[in-house]
Short mmCIF file of C-alpha atoms and ligand atoms in Angstrom, two decimals:
data_model
loop_
_atom_site.label_atom_id
_atom_site.label_comp_id
_atom_site.label_asym_id
_atom_site.label_seq_id
_atom_site.Cartn_x
_atom_site.Cartn_y
_atom_site.Cartn_z
CA MET A 1 -43.11 -65.17 -0.80
CA LYS A 2 -41.86 -63.34 -3.84
CA ILE A 3 -38.83 -65.04 -5.47
CA ILE A 4 -36.82 -63.63 -8.38
CA VAL A 5 -35.73 -66.47 -10.66
CA LEU A 6 -32.64 -66.05 -12.86
CA PRO A 7 -31.95 -69.18 -14.95
CA GLY A 8 -28.24 -68.46 -15.52
CA ASP A 9 -25.85 -69.87 -18.11
CA GLY A 10 -24.97 -73.31 -19.49
CA ILE A 11 -27.09 -75.99 -17.81
CA GLY A 12 -28.83 -73.29 -15.72
CA PRO A 13 -32.03 -72.97 -17.79
CA GLU A 14 -32.48 -76.77 -17.72
CA THR A 15 -31.93 -77.22 -13.97
CA VAL A 16 -33.71 -74.03 -12.88
CA ALA A 17 -36.79 -75.08 -14.92
CA VAL A 18 -36.96 -78.26 -12.79
CA ALA A 19 -36.48 -76.23 -9.58
CA THR A 20 -39.34 -73.85 -10.45
CA ALA A 21 -41.66 -76.74 -11.43
CA SER A 22 -40.85 -78.40 -8.08
CA LEU A 23 -41.57 -75.15 -6.23
CA GLU A 24 -44.92 -74.88 -8.00
CA ALA A 25 -45.73 -78.43 -6.89
CA VAL A 26 -44.96 -77.74 -3.20
CA ASP A 27 -46.65 -74.35 -3.44
CA ALA A 28 -49.96 -76.07 -4.16
CA ARG A 29 -49.40 -78.80 -1.56
CA PHE A 30 -48.30 -76.53 1.35
CA ARG A 31 -50.26 -73.38 0.43
CA LEU A 32 -47.17 -71.22 0.31
CA GLY A 33 -48.47 -68.45 -1.92
CA LEU A 34 -45.28 -68.29 -3.98
CA ASP A 35 -44.85 -65.55 -6.53
CA LEU A 36 -42.06 -66.64 -8.90
CA GLN A 37 -40.83 -63.76 -11.02
CA PRO A 38 -38.46 -64.57 -13.90
CA ASP A 39 -35.70 -62.20 -15.02
CA VAL A 40 -32.27 -62.57 -16.63
CA ALA A 41 -28.60 -62.39 -15.63
CA GLY A 42 -25.39 -63.65 -17.22
CA HIS A 43 -24.96 -64.18 -20.96
CA ASP A 44 -28.66 -63.61 -21.77
CA SER A 45 -28.56 -60.28 -19.97
CA LEU A 46 -25.28 -59.32 -21.63
CA ARG A 47 -26.90 -59.93 -25.03
CA GLN A 48 -30.13 -58.09 -24.18
CA TYR A 49 -28.88 -55.22 -22.01
CA GLY A 50 -25.11 -55.01 -22.54
CA THR A 51 -24.43 -56.09 -18.97
CA THR A 52 -24.58 -59.43 -17.16
CA VAL A 53 -26.50 -57.86 -14.28
CA ARG A 54 -28.53 -54.60 -14.31
CA PRO A 55 -28.55 -52.33 -11.24
CA GLU A 56 -32.39 -52.31 -11.31
CA LEU A 57 -32.31 -56.08 -10.99
CA LEU A 58 -30.63 -55.62 -7.61
CA ASP A 59 -33.52 -53.32 -6.60
CA ARG A 60 -36.02 -55.99 -7.70
CA VAL A 61 -34.19 -58.62 -5.67
CA LYS A 62 -34.05 -56.37 -2.60
CA ALA A 63 -37.81 -55.83 -2.83
CA ALA A 64 -38.41 -59.60 -3.05
CA ASP A 65 -38.12 -62.29 -0.36
CA GLY A 66 -35.55 -64.47 -2.06
CA LEU A 67 -33.49 -65.10 -5.17
CA ILE A 68 -32.86 -68.23 -7.21
CA LEU A 69 -29.73 -67.83 -9.29
CA GLY A 70 -28.76 -70.45 -11.83
CA PRO A 71 -25.08 -71.26 -12.36
CA MET A 72 -23.10 -68.55 -14.09
CA SER A 73 -20.29 -68.85 -16.63
CA THR A 74 -18.22 -66.59 -14.43
CA TYR A 75 -14.94 -67.42 -16.12
CA ASP A 76 -16.27 -65.78 -19.31
CA PHE A 77 -16.85 -62.47 -17.52
CA LYS A 78 -13.51 -60.74 -17.43
CA ASP A 79 -14.05 -57.03 -18.08
CA GLU A 80 -16.51 -55.13 -15.89
CA SER A 81 -16.13 -52.00 -18.05
CA ARG A 82 -17.82 -54.03 -20.85
CA GLY A 83 -20.66 -55.10 -18.60
CA GLU A 84 -19.06 -58.45 -17.76
CA ILE A 85 -19.81 -58.54 -14.04
CA ASN A 86 -19.81 -61.83 -12.14
CA PRO A 87 -23.50 -61.99 -11.07
CA SER A 88 -22.79 -64.46 -8.25
CA LYS A 89 -20.26 -62.09 -6.74
CA TYR A 90 -22.49 -59.09 -7.41
CA PHE A 91 -25.36 -60.47 -5.34
CA ARG A 92 -23.14 -61.94 -2.62
CA LYS A 93 -21.42 -58.60 -2.15
CA ASN A 94 -24.36 -56.23 -2.57
CA LEU A 95 -26.75 -58.30 -0.44
CA ASP A 96 -24.02 -59.13 2.12
CA LEU A 97 -24.64 -62.86 1.77
CA PHE A 98 -21.86 -63.83 4.12
CA ALA A 99 -22.81 -67.44 4.85
CA ASN A 100 -22.55 -70.00 2.07
CA ILE A 101 -24.14 -73.17 3.41
CA ARG A 102 -23.31 -76.29 1.40
CA PRO A 103 -24.75 -79.57 2.67
CA ALA A 104 -23.62 -82.97 1.41
CA ARG A 105 -25.12 -86.36 2.23
CA THR A 106 -25.23 -89.81 0.76
CA TYR A 107 -28.46 -91.38 -0.51
CA GLU A 108 -29.88 -94.87 -0.36
CA GLY A 109 -29.59 -96.41 -3.80
CA SER A 110 -26.86 -94.22 -5.23
CA GLY A 111 -23.97 -96.42 -4.07
CA SER A 112 -21.33 -93.98 -2.81
CA ARG A 113 -17.85 -95.50 -2.91
CA TYR A 114 -16.64 -93.76 0.23
CA GLY A 115 -19.16 -94.60 2.90
CA LYS A 116 -22.02 -92.67 4.43
CA LEU A 117 -21.82 -88.98 5.10
CA ASP A 118 -24.15 -86.23 6.22
CA LEU A 119 -22.34 -82.95 6.75
CA VAL A 120 -22.51 -79.25 5.95
CA VAL A 121 -19.71 -76.98 4.82
CA VAL A 122 -20.23 -73.44 6.13
CA ARG A 123 -18.09 -71.20 3.96
CA GLU A 124 -17.34 -67.53 4.58
CA ASN A 125 -18.54 -65.80 1.44
CA THR A 126 -17.51 -62.15 1.44
CA GLU A 127 -13.73 -61.89 1.81
CA GLY A 128 -10.67 -64.19 1.85
CA PHE A 129 -8.72 -64.58 -1.38
CA TYR A 130 -11.65 -63.65 -3.59
CA ALA A 131 -10.33 -60.55 -5.30
CA ASP A 132 -13.77 -59.81 -6.75
CA ARG A 133 -15.35 -59.10 -3.37
CA ASN A 134 -12.72 -58.47 -0.72
CA ILE A 135 -12.09 -54.79 -1.44
CA GLU A 136 -14.39 -51.77 -1.75
CA SER A 137 -12.99 -50.44 -5.02
CA GLY A 138 -9.99 -51.30 -7.17
CA GLY A 139 -8.61 -54.79 -7.32
CA SER A 140 -6.83 -56.89 -4.77
CA GLU A 141 -4.93 -58.75 -7.47
CA MET A 142 -2.12 -56.67 -8.88
CA LEU A 143 0.20 -57.13 -11.83
CA ILE A 144 3.38 -55.70 -10.33
CA THR A 145 5.51 -56.39 -13.43
CA PRO A 146 4.51 -58.48 -16.47
CA ASP A 147 5.83 -61.51 -14.58
CA VAL A 148 4.76 -60.75 -11.01
CA VAL A 149 1.27 -60.95 -9.54
CA VAL A 150 0.37 -60.16 -5.94
CA SER A 151 -3.03 -61.35 -4.64
CA LEU A 152 -4.27 -60.05 -1.34
CA ARG A 153 -6.40 -62.03 1.08
CA ARG A 154 -8.63 -60.13 3.48
CA ILE A 155 -9.64 -61.66 6.81
CA THR A 156 -11.53 -59.56 9.35
CA ARG A 157 -12.60 -60.39 12.88
CA PRO A 158 -16.28 -59.42 12.41
CA CYS A 159 -16.58 -61.62 9.31
CA CYS A 160 -14.88 -64.53 11.11
CA GLU A 161 -17.17 -64.16 14.09
CA ARG A 162 -20.41 -63.99 12.11
CA ILE A 163 -19.58 -67.06 10.01
CA ALA A 164 -18.55 -68.92 13.16
CA ARG A 165 -21.88 -68.02 14.77
CA ALA A 166 -23.77 -69.25 11.67
CA ALA A 167 -21.90 -72.56 11.94
CA PHE A 168 -22.54 -73.00 15.66
CA ASP A 169 -26.22 -72.09 15.27
CA LEU A 170 -26.50 -74.72 12.56
CA ALA A 171 -24.64 -77.30 14.67
CA MET A 172 -27.20 -76.81 17.45
CA THR A 173 -29.87 -78.10 15.04
CA ARG A 174 -27.72 -81.11 14.04
CA GLN A 175 -25.11 -83.29 15.79
CA ARG A 176 -23.56 -80.44 17.84
CA HIS A 177 -20.14 -80.86 16.34
CA VAL A 178 -18.14 -78.12 14.57
CA THR A 179 -14.84 -78.72 12.76
CA VAL A 180 -12.81 -75.57 12.11
CA VAL A 181 -10.76 -76.01 8.93
CA HIS A 182 -7.77 -73.69 8.45
CA LYS A 183 -4.17 -73.28 7.37
CA ALA A 184 -2.91 -71.46 10.46
CA ASN A 185 0.41 -73.30 10.31
CA VAL A 186 1.27 -71.11 7.30
CA LEU A 187 -1.29 -68.28 7.30
CA ARG A 188 -0.61 -67.58 10.96
CA LEU A 189 -2.21 -64.16 11.21
CA GLY A 190 -5.30 -64.56 9.03
CA ASP A 191 -6.19 -68.12 9.89
CA GLY A 192 -4.96 -67.53 13.44
CA MET A 193 -7.62 -64.82 13.72
CA PHE A 194 -10.18 -67.18 12.17
CA ILE A 195 -9.45 -69.88 14.77
CA ASP A 196 -9.47 -67.35 17.64
CA SER A 197 -12.86 -66.06 16.48
CA CYS A 198 -14.30 -69.57 16.26
CA GLN A 199 -13.02 -70.36 19.76
CA LEU A 200 -14.50 -67.14 21.11
CA VAL A 201 -17.91 -67.90 19.60
CA ALA A 202 -17.67 -71.52 20.81
CA ARG A 203 -17.81 -70.27 24.42
CA ASP A 204 -21.46 -69.36 23.80
CA TYR A 205 -22.19 -72.95 22.71
CA PRO A 206 -20.89 -75.19 25.53
CA ASP A 207 -22.87 -78.17 24.17
CA VAL A 208 -21.07 -78.12 20.84
CA ARG A 209 -17.93 -80.23 20.40
CA VAL A 210 -15.22 -78.35 18.51
CA ASP A 211 -12.13 -79.61 16.74
CA GLU A 212 -9.63 -78.07 14.35
CA VAL A 213 -8.13 -79.63 11.22
CA ILE A 214 -5.57 -78.20 8.78
CA VAL A 215 -7.14 -77.91 5.34
CA ASP A 216 -4.75 -80.17 3.41
CA ALA A 217 -5.13 -82.98 5.96
CA MET A 218 -8.89 -82.38 5.86
CA MET A 219 -8.98 -83.42 2.18
CA ALA A 220 -7.66 -86.84 3.25
CA HIS A 221 -9.76 -87.13 6.42
CA VAL A 222 -13.03 -86.31 4.69
CA VAL A 223 -12.39 -88.96 2.00
CA ARG A 224 -11.18 -91.55 4.52
CA ALA A 225 -13.83 -91.07 7.19
CA PRO A 226 -16.54 -88.61 6.05
CA GLU A 227 -18.94 -89.91 8.71
CA ARG A 228 -16.81 -88.16 11.36
CA TYR A 229 -17.96 -84.70 10.32
CA ASP A 230 -21.11 -82.70 10.99
CA VAL A 231 -20.64 -78.94 10.47
CA ILE A 232 -17.39 -77.74 8.92
CA VAL A 233 -16.63 -74.02 9.07
CA THR A 234 -13.90 -72.45 6.99
CA THR A 235 -12.74 -69.41 5.06
CA ASN A 236 -13.88 -68.57 1.55
CA MET A 237 -11.53 -70.40 -0.81
CA PHE A 238 -11.02 -73.47 1.37
CA GLY A 239 -14.79 -73.79 1.66
CA ASP A 240 -15.25 -73.43 -2.09
CA ILE A 241 -12.80 -76.25 -2.80
CA LEU A 242 -13.75 -78.54 0.08
CA SER A 243 -17.47 -78.35 -0.73
CA ASP A 244 -16.96 -79.60 -4.30
CA LEU A 245 -15.14 -82.58 -2.81
CA THR A 246 -17.88 -83.30 -0.27
CA ALA A 247 -20.54 -82.94 -3.00
CA GLU A 248 -18.74 -85.47 -5.17
CA LEU A 249 -18.38 -87.79 -2.16
CA SER A 250 -22.14 -87.61 -1.79
CA GLY A 251 -22.45 -89.09 -5.28
CA SER A 252 -22.13 -86.22 -7.75
CA LEU A 253 -21.36 -82.55 -8.03
CA GLY A 254 -24.87 -82.45 -9.47
CA MET A 255 -26.17 -82.92 -5.90
CA ALA A 256 -24.32 -79.82 -4.65
CA ALA A 257 -27.12 -77.72 -3.14
CA SER A 258 -26.24 -74.40 -1.58
CA ILE A 259 -27.72 -71.27 -0.14
CA ASN A 260 -26.01 -67.91 0.30
CA SER A 261 -27.56 -66.03 3.17
CA GLY A 262 -27.15 -62.87 5.20
CA THR A 263 -29.27 -61.22 7.83
CA LYS A 264 -31.85 -59.83 5.35
CA TYR A 265 -31.50 -61.68 2.08
CA ALA A 266 -30.85 -65.15 0.73
CA MET A 267 -29.92 -66.59 -2.64
CA ALA A 268 -30.33 -70.22 -3.66
CA GLN A 269 -27.64 -71.27 -6.09
CA ALA A 270 -26.18 -74.72 -6.70
CA ALA A 271 -22.52 -74.92 -5.72
CA HIS A 272 -21.34 -76.12 -9.12
CA GLY A 273 -20.78 -74.06 -12.24
CA SER A 274 -22.57 -73.78 -15.57
CA ALA A 275 -21.10 -77.10 -16.82
CA PRO A 276 -20.69 -76.03 -20.48
CA ASP A 277 -19.46 -79.55 -21.32
CA ILE A 278 -22.97 -80.96 -20.81
CA ALA A 279 -25.18 -77.89 -21.41
CA GLY A 280 -28.20 -78.38 -23.68
CA GLN A 281 -27.88 -82.19 -23.65
CA ASN A 282 -30.68 -82.93 -21.16
CA ILE A 283 -28.27 -84.84 -18.89
CA ALA A 284 -27.49 -82.33 -16.10
CA ASN A 285 -28.62 -83.35 -12.63
CA PRO A 286 -31.26 -80.82 -11.51
CA PHE A 287 -31.37 -81.96 -7.86
CA SER A 288 -28.66 -79.49 -6.74
CA GLN A 289 -30.89 -76.63 -7.85
CA VAL A 290 -34.07 -78.23 -6.48
CA CYS A 291 -32.52 -78.73 -3.03
CA SER A 292 -31.05 -75.21 -3.11
CA ALA A 293 -34.57 -73.89 -3.71
CA GLY A 294 -35.73 -76.05 -0.80
CA MET A 295 -33.09 -74.44 1.42
CA LEU A 296 -34.45 -71.03 0.43
CA LEU A 297 -37.95 -72.04 1.55
CA THR A 298 -36.54 -73.31 4.86
CA TRP A 299 -34.53 -70.10 5.38
CA TYR A 300 -37.66 -68.02 4.80
CA GLY A 301 -39.79 -70.26 7.03
CA GLN A 302 -37.30 -69.99 9.88
CA ARG A 303 -37.00 -66.23 9.51
CA GLU A 304 -40.74 -65.62 9.30
CA GLY A 305 -41.81 -68.36 11.71
CA ARG A 306 -43.79 -70.08 8.93
CA GLU A 307 -43.80 -73.82 9.59
CA ASN A 308 -45.38 -74.69 6.21
CA PHE A 309 -42.30 -73.31 4.40
CA ILE A 310 -40.02 -75.45 6.55
CA GLN A 311 -42.18 -78.49 5.79
CA ALA A 312 -42.07 -77.68 2.07
CA GLY A 313 -38.26 -77.46 2.14
CA HIS A 314 -38.17 -80.82 3.91
CA ALA A 315 -40.60 -82.33 1.37
CA LEU A 316 -38.32 -81.33 -1.51
CA ASP A 317 -35.34 -83.05 0.19
CA GLU A 318 -37.40 -86.15 0.93
CA ALA A 319 -38.78 -86.37 -2.60
CA VAL A 320 -35.25 -86.10 -4.03
CA ALA A 321 -34.02 -88.88 -1.70
CA GLN A 322 -36.95 -91.11 -2.69
CA ALA A 323 -36.43 -90.36 -6.38
CA ILE A 324 -32.77 -91.41 -6.13
CA ALA A 325 -33.73 -94.62 -4.31
CA ALA A 326 -36.26 -95.33 -7.09
CA ARG A 327 -33.62 -94.58 -9.77
CA GLU A 328 -35.72 -91.68 -11.06
CA SER A 329 -32.60 -89.61 -11.54
CA THR A 330 -29.96 -88.65 -14.04
CA ARG A 331 -27.07 -90.98 -14.83
CA ASP A 332 -24.59 -89.44 -12.39
CA MET A 333 -26.83 -90.66 -9.53
CA GLY A 334 -27.45 -94.11 -10.93
CA GLY A 335 -30.64 -93.44 -12.91
CA SER A 336 -31.20 -93.33 -16.65
CA LEU A 337 -33.50 -90.31 -17.04
CA GLY A 338 -32.80 -87.00 -18.72
CA THR A 339 -32.94 -83.70 -16.84
CA ARG A 340 -36.47 -82.95 -18.01
CA GLN A 341 -37.77 -86.46 -17.29
CA THR A 342 -36.15 -86.42 -13.84
CA GLY A 343 -38.02 -83.19 -13.17
CA GLU A 344 -41.34 -84.61 -14.42
CA ALA A 345 -40.96 -87.67 -12.18
CA LEU A 346 -40.08 -85.48 -9.19
CA VAL A 347 -43.09 -83.22 -9.74
CA ALA A 348 -45.37 -86.27 -10.01
CA ARG A 349 -43.91 -87.58 -6.74
CA LEU A 350 -44.44 -84.22 -5.01
CA ARG A 351 -48.02 -84.01 -6.25
CA ALA A 352 -48.76 -87.54 -5.02
CA TYR A 353 -47.69 -86.72 -1.43
P1 NAD B 401 -18.54 -76.94 -13.25
O1 NAD B 401 -18.90 -77.01 -11.81
O2 NAD B 401 -19.45 -76.21 -14.14
O3 NAD B 401 -18.36 -78.43 -13.82
C1 NAD B 401 -17.44 -79.36 -13.26
C2 NAD B 401 -17.83 -80.78 -13.69
O4 NAD B 401 -19.01 -81.18 -12.99
C3 NAD B 401 -18.16 -80.89 -15.17
O5 NAD B 401 -17.70 -82.13 -15.65
C4 NAD B 401 -19.67 -80.82 -15.22
O6 NAD B 401 -20.24 -81.48 -16.33
C5 NAD B 401 -20.05 -81.50 -13.90
N1 NAD B 401 -21.32 -80.98 -13.38
C6 NAD B 401 -21.54 -79.75 -12.84
N2 NAD B 401 -22.82 -79.60 -12.52
C7 NAD B 401 -23.43 -80.75 -12.85
C8 NAD B 401 -24.78 -81.21 -12.76
N3 NAD B 401 -25.77 -80.45 -12.24
N4 NAD B 401 -25.06 -82.46 -13.19
C9 NAD B 401 -24.11 -83.25 -13.69
N5 NAD B 401 -22.81 -82.87 -13.79
C10 NAD B 401 -22.49 -81.64 -13.38
O7 NAD B 401 -17.07 -76.32 -13.31
P2 NAD B 401 -16.27 -75.70 -14.54
O8 NAD B 401 -16.52 -76.51 -15.78
O9 NAD B 401 -14.90 -75.53 -14.07
O10 NAD B 401 -16.88 -74.25 -14.73
C11 NAD B 401 -17.80 -73.88 -15.76
C12 NAD B 401 -18.16 -72.42 -15.59
O11 NAD B 401 -18.88 -72.26 -14.37
C13 NAD B 401 -16.96 -71.48 -15.49
O12 NAD B 401 -17.26 -70.28 -16.19
C14 NAD B 401 -16.83 -71.20 -13.99
O13 NAD B 401 -16.22 -69.97 -13.73
C15 NAD B 401 -18.29 -71.22 -13.60
N6 NAD B 401 -18.57 -71.49 -12.17
C16 NAD B 401 -19.62 -70.82 -11.65
C17 NAD B 401 -20.03 -71.08 -10.37
C18 NAD B 401 -21.23 -70.33 -9.84
O14 NAD B 401 -21.93 -69.68 -10.60
N7 NAD B 401 -21.53 -70.42 -8.56
C19 NAD B 401 -19.37 -72.03 -9.59
C20 NAD B 401 -18.30 -72.73 -10.17
C21 NAD B 401 -17.92 -72.47 -11.47
#
């Protein structure tokens, strides 16, 4: 399995280094035959090549079997004509990575204040309010007068149906429960179409229980009783916001693993950003990136029918859970180790399996 590895900005180089060391450890243990190929995107690429992401990098990624993308300082990249392209958007759009899968669970030993949870947010990733990816060319945010902005939100039936199917497929491997999160009381047409599409797809999954919750109420429900939820499917922006909340409920945003997948390609990228406030301090939690890399192995194993990749993905999750229970983690998860030391302990644990 050839994987392109792009460390990203801010804390990215620190957390991605732990993810690649962990992959090397499971590679040996499960005989995966991984070929990890480093490259650059984001600020490093802007400095070296005058653009945050080179077109030939997309070709390299397309020729590989997977991509690991570190967090990107996307807010810094404002002017595409100066090479400041948002790499996360660039890959999501050009590889049609429509399903952003963001699991969140609590861990023994980390002492979550809000009770146990084990759920997955399935977020539509290619349209919605995201002006950077919901239109072919031009912008969908317009400055009408110096004081008036109009932002367009795109919702299409095919995109609703394919994300719904991804959610129901996932639910069949879990507790067989899908919660559709929406704002159809206000966004009657767009979110109405989203709900209709989910209900249509649900007919193919008679064993899956389905309920619907309005997004603002969902913020309260998921804090009050997170154990009620299994798979949550929602549109792009709601999923982006809700999944940061569920990650924090699981203990820390530093646990926010995520994979962006389509029919042909997949990209492992933690859900959080580049965390400039803690970059370079050896305190960032690397587990989000490690578990994202594990999800990439699982995705590949399922697609290729390779059981050892699925086992390796599972081993990474298990090792992270055991590390947290043993307090071999960064401070946000109750440990006292630095990023590097957390990685060293995790690799030792993986090697000892
Ligand atoms: P952020 O997610 O980077 O950070 C939010 C808070 O969570 C900060 O206090 C940070 O220290 C903490 N945090 C994040 N990851 C952590 C980790 N692994 N361990 C411990 N603590 C962690 O959000 P932000 O500060 O608003 O954004 C910073 C930059 O990241 C911006 O340029 C933003 O546009 C970008 N961003 C990128 C992505 C992405 O690449 N997918 C996602 C979100 C934000």
